[in-house]
Short mmCIF file of C-alpha atoms and ligand atoms in Angstrom, two decimals:
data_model
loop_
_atom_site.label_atom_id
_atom_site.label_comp_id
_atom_site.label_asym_id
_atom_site.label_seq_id
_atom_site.Cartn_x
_atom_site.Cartn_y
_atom_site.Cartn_z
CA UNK A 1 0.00 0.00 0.00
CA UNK A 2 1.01 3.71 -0.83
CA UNK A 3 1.28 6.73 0.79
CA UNK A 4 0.34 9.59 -1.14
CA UNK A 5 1.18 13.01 0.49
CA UNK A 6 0.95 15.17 -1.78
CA UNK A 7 -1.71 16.24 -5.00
CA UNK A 8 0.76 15.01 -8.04
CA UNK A 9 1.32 12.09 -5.87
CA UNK A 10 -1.95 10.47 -5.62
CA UNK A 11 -2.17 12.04 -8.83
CA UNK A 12 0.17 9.85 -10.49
CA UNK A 13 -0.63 6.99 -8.60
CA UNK A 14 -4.03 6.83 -9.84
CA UNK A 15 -2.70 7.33 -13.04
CA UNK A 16 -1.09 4.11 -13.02
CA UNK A 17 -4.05 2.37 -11.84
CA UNK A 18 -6.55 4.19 -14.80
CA UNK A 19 -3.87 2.89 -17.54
CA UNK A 20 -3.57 -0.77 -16.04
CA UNK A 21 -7.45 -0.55 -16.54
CA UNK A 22 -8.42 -0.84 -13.14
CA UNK A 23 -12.03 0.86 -11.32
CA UNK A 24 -10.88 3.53 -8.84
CA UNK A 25 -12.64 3.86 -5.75
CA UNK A 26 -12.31 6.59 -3.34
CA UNK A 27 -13.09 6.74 0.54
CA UNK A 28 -13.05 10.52 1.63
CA UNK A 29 -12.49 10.33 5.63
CA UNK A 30 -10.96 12.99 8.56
CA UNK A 31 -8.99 9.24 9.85
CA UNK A 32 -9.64 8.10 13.55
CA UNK A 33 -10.68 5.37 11.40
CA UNK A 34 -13.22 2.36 13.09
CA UNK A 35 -15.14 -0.22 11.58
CA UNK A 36 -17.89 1.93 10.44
CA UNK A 37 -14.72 3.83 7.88
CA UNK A 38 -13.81 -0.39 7.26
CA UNK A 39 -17.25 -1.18 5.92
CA UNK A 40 -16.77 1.54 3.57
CA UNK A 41 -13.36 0.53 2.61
CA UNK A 42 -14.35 -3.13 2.12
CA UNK A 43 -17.16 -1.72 -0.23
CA UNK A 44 -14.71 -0.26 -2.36
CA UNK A 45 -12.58 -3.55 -2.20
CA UNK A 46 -15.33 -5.86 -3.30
CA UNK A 47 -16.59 -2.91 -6.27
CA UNK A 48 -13.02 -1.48 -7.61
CA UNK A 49 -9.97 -2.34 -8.40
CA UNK A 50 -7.90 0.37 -6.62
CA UNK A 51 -9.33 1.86 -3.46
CA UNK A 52 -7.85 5.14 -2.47
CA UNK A 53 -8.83 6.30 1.27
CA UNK A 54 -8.07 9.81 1.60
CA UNK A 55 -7.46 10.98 5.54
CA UNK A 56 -7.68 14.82 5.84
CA UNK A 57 -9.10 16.60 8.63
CA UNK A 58 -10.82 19.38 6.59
CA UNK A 59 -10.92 22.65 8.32
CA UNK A 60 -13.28 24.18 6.60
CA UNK A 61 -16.21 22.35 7.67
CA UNK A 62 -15.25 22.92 11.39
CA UNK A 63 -16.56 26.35 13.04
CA UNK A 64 -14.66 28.56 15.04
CA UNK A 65 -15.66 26.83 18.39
CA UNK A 66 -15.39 23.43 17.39
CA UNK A 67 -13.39 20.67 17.74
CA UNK A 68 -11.18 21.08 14.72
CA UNK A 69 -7.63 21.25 17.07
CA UNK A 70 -8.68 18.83 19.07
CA UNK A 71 -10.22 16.15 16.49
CA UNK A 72 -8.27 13.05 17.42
CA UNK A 73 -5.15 12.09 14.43
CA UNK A 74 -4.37 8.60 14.54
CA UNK A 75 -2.39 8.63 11.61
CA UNK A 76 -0.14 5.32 12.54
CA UNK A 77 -2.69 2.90 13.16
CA UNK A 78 -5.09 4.48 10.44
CA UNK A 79 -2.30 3.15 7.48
CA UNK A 80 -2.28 -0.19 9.11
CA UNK A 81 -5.89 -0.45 9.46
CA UNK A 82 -6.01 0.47 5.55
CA UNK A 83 -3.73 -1.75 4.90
CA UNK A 84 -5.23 -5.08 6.47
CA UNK A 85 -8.74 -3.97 4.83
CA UNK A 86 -6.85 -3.85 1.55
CA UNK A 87 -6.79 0.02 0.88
CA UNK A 88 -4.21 0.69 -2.46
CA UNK A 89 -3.45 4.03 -1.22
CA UNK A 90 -3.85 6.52 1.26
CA UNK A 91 -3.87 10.14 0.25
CA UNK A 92 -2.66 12.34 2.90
CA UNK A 93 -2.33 15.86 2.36
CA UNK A 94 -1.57 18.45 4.76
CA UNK A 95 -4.16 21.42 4.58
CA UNK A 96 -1.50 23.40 2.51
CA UNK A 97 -1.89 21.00 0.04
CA UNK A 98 -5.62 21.63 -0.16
CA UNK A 99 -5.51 25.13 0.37
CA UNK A 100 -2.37 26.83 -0.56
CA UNK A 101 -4.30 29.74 -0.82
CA UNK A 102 -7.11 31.50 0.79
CA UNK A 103 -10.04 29.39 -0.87
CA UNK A 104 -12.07 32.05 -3.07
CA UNK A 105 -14.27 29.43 -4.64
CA UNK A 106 -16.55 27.60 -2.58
CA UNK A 107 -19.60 24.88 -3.54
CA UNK A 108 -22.73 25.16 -1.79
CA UNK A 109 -25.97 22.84 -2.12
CA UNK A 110 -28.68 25.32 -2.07
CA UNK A 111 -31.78 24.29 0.51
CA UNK A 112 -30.79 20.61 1.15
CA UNK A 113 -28.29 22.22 3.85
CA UNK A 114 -30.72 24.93 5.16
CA UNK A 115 -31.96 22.35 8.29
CA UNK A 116 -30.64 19.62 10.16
CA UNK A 117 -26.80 20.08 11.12
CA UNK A 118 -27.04 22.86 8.77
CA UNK A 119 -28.65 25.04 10.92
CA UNK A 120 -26.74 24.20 14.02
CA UNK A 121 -23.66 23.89 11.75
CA UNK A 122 -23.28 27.49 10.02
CA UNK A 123 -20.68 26.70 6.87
CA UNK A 124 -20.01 23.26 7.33
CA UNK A 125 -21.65 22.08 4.21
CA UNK A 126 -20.03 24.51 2.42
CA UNK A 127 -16.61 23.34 3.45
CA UNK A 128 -17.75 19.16 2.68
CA UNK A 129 -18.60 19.84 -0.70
CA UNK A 130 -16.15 22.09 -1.23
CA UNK A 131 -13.64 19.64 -0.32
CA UNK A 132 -15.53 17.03 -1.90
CA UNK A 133 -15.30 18.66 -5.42
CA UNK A 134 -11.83 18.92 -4.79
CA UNK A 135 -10.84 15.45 -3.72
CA UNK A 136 -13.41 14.16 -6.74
CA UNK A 137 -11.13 16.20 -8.95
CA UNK A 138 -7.43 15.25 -7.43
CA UNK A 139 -8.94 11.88 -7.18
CA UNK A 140 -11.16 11.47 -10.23
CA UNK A 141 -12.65 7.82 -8.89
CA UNK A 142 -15.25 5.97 -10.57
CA UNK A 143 -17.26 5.59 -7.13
CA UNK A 144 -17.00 7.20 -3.93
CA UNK A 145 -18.15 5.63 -0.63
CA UNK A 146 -20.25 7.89 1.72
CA UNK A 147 -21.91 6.39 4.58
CA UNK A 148 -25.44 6.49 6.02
CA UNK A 149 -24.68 7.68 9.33
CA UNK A 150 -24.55 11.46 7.89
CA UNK A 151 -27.64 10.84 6.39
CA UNK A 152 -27.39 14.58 5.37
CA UNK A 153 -24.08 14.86 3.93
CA UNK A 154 -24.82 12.12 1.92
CA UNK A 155 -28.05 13.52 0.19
CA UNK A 156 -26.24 16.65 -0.25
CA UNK A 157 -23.20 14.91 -1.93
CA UNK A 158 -25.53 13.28 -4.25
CA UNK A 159 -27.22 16.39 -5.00
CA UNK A 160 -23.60 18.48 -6.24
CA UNK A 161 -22.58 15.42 -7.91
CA UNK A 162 -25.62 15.18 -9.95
CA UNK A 163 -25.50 19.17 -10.27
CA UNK A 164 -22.12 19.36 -11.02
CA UNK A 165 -21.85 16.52 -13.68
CA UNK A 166 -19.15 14.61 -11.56
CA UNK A 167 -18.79 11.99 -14.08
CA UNK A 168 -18.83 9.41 -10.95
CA UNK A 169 -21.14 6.95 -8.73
CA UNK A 170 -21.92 7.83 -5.32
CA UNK A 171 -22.51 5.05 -2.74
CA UNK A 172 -23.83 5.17 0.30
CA UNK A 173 -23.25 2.40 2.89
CA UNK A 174 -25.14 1.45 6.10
CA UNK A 175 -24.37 2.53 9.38
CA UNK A 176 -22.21 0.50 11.64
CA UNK A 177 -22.85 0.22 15.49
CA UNK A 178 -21.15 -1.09 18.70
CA UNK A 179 -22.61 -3.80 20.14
CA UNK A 180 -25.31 -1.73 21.76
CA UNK A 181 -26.36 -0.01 19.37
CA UNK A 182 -24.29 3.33 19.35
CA UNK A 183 -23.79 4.43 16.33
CA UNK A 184 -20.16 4.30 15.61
CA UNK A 185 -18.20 7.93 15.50
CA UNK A 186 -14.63 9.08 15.60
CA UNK A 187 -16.04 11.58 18.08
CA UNK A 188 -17.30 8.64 20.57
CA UNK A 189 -14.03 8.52 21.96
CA UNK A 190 -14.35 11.99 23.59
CA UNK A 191 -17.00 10.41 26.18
CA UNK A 192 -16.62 10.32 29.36
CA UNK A 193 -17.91 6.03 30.99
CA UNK A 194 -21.14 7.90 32.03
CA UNK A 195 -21.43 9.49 28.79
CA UNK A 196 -20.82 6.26 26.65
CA UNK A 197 -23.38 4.95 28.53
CA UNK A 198 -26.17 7.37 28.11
CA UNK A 199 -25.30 7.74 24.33
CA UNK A 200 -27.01 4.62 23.41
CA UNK A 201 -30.29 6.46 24.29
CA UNK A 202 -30.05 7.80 20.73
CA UNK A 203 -30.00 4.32 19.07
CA UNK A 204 -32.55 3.21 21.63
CA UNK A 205 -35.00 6.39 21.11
CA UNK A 206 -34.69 5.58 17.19
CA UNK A 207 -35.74 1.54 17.78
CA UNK A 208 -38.80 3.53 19.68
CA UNK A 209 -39.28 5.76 16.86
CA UNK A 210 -39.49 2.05 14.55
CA UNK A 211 -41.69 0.57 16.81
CA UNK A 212 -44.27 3.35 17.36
CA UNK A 213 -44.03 3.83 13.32
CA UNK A 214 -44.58 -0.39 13.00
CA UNK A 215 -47.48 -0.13 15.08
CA UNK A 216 -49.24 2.70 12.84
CA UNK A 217 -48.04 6.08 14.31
CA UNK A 218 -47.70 8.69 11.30
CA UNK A 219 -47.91 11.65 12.99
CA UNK A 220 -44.30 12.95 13.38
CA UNK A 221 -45.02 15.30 16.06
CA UNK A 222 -46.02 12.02 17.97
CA UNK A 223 -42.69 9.91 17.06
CA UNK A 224 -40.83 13.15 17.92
CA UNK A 225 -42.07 14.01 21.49
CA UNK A 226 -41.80 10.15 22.50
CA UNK A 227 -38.14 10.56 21.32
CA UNK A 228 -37.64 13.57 23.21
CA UNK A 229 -38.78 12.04 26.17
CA UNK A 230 -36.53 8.81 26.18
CA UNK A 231 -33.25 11.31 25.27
CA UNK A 232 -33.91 13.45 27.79
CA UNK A 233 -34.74 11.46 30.32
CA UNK A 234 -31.18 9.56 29.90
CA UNK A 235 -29.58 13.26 30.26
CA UNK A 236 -28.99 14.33 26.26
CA UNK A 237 -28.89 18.18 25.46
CA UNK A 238 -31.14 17.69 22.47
CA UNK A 239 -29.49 20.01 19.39
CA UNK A 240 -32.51 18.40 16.96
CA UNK A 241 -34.61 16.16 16.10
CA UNK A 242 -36.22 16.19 12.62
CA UNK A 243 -38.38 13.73 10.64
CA UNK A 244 -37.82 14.72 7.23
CA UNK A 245 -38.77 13.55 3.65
CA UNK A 246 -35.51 11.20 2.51
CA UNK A 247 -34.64 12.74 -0.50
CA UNK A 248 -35.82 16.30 -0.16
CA UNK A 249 -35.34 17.00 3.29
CA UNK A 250 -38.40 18.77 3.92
CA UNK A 251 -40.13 18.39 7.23
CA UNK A 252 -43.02 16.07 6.92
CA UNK A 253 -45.92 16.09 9.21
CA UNK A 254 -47.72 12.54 8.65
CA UNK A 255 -45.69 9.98 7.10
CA UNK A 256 -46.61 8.69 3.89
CA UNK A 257 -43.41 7.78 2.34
CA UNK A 258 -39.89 6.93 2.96
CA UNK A 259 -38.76 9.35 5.93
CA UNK A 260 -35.53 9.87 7.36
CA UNK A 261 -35.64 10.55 11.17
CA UNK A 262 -32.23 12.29 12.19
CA UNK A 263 -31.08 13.34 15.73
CA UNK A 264 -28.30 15.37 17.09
CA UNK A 265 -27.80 14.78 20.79
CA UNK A 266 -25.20 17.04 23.05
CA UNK A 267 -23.69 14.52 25.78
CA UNK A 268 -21.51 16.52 27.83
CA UNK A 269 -19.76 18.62 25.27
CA UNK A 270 -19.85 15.99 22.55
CA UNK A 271 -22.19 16.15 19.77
CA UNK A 272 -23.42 13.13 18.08
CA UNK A 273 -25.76 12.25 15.06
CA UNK A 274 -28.20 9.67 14.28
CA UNK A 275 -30.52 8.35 12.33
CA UNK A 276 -32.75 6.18 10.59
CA UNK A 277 -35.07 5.67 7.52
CA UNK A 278 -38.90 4.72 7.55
CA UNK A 279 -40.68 3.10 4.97
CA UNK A 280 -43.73 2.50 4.95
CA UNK A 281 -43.36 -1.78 4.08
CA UNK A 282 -41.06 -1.97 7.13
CA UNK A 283 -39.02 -4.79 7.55
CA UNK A 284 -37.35 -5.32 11.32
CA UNK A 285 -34.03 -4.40 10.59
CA UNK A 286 -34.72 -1.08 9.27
CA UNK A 287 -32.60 0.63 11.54
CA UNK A 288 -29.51 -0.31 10.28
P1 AMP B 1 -15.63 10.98 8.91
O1 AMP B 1 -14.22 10.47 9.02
O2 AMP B 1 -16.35 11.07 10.22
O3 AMP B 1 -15.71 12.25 8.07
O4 AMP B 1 -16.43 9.89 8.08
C1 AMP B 1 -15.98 9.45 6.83
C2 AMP B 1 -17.06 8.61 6.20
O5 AMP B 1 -17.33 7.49 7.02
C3 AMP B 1 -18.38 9.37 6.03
O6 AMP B 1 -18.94 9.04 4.76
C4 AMP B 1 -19.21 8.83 7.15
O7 AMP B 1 -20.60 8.87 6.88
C5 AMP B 1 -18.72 7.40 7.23
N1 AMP B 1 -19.01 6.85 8.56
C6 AMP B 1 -18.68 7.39 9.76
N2 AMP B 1 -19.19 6.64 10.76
C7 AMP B 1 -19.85 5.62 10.19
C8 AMP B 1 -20.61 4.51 10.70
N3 AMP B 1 -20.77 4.30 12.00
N4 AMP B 1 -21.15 3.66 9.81
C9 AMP B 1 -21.00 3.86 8.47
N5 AMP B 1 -20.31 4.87 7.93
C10 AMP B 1 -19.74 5.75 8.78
#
């Protein structure tokens, strides 16, 4: 496996792999890297013939106050995770690299980023697809690998793709949890024990949100209030909770197709996301 530090690096690499005729997938992640990065990674394995993860922790879709400095780097045991999944390369560039300049173009996703974390989340969006575009053009794969857990990014990743003409797939790849249902985040590890242990609250108030949905609640108001109950009740500082149409991202009121129920929960000073899809011929494992 590669290393790839620089943009006419991992330019040149994929180069290699494009003339040998080979399917490049890419894996865009900030590193920290747990299973739920390795199911992506695997994806790629099993669909391409060259899988390029790229590790960059992107400071432009951090605000001022958060955790951007203190996002954990695990550089070392990210290349040898990579490596036993069967990565072919990692690109790794430093944010001079990506921006040797002040950035004076930016891509926004009109609307789709208006609610949800992009209301708590003032310019984040702008600075994922902005550095989206950018890796899709250093890294010019044939499929990239986005996964469900940010349900939003990943509709909104879609959306430039298909607006921009990226001449590329995207994928999008179920969530991966611990054992008891916690979603898995690189941001977990910043709980304290009591923490970790309320945090499953989110996983647990979305298996409520399934159940009261399997036995014939539509009304989101309903779904949403039991939620709110549950999280608070375990101690969460509730950012949002939003049922929302799956593709558009509008707020729906009664439920009459597929639905996308996202939360963002404060525990402590840690912020985590959520999230799962309704449809209305349920099966039990919907919440992946
Ligand atoms: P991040 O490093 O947090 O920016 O995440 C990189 C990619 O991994 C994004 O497409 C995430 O949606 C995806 N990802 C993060 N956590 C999970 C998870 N628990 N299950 C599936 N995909 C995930």
């Amino acid at each position: 496996m590669n290393i790839a530090a620089t943009i006419n690096d991992i330019r040149h690499c994929v180069r290699s792999a494009r003339q040998a005729g080979k399917r490049v997938g890419l894996v865009p992640t900030m590193g920290a890297l747990h299973a739920g990065h390795g199911s992506l990674i695997e994806q790629a394995a099993k669909e391409c013939d060259y899988v390029v993860v790229s590790i960059f922790v992107n400071p432009t879709q951090f605000g001022p106050n958060e955790d951007f400095a203190r996002y954990p780097r695990t550089f070392d045991q990210d290349v040898a995770y990579c490596q036993r999944l069967g990565a072919d390369v990692i690109f790794a560039p430093t944010a001079e690299q990506m921006y040797p300049h002040p950035q004076r173009t930016w891509v926004e996703v009109e609307k789709l980023t208006d609610g949800l974390c992009g209301a708590s989340r003032p310019g984040h969006f702008r600075g994922v697809t902005t550095v989206c575009a950018k890796l899709f053009n250093i890294v010019t794969p044939d499929v990239a690998y986005f996964g469900q857990k940010d349900a939003q990014q990943a509709v909104v990743i879609r959306r430039m793709v298909e607006d921009l003409n990226f001449p590329m797939t995207i994928r999008v790849c179920p969530i991966v949890r611990e054992p008891d249902g916690l979603a898995m985040s690189s941001r977990n590890r910043y709980l304290s024990p009591a923490e970790r242990q309320k945090a499953v609250c989110l996983y647990q108030a979305l298996e409520t949100c399934r159940r009261d949905f399997a036995q014939g609640c539509r009304a989101a108001n309903g779904l949403i209030e039991h939620m709110r109950g549950l999280i608070e009740g375990a101690g969460g500082r509730i950012d949002y909770i939003c049922i929302v149409d799956f593709e558009t991202l509008e707020p729906v009121e009664t439920i009459t197709r597929p639905t996308l129920v996202a939360v963002a929960v404060f525990f402590g000073s840690t912020r985590l996301i959520d999230n799962c899809v309704l449809c209305l011929h349920q099966t039990e494992n919907n919440v992946q």
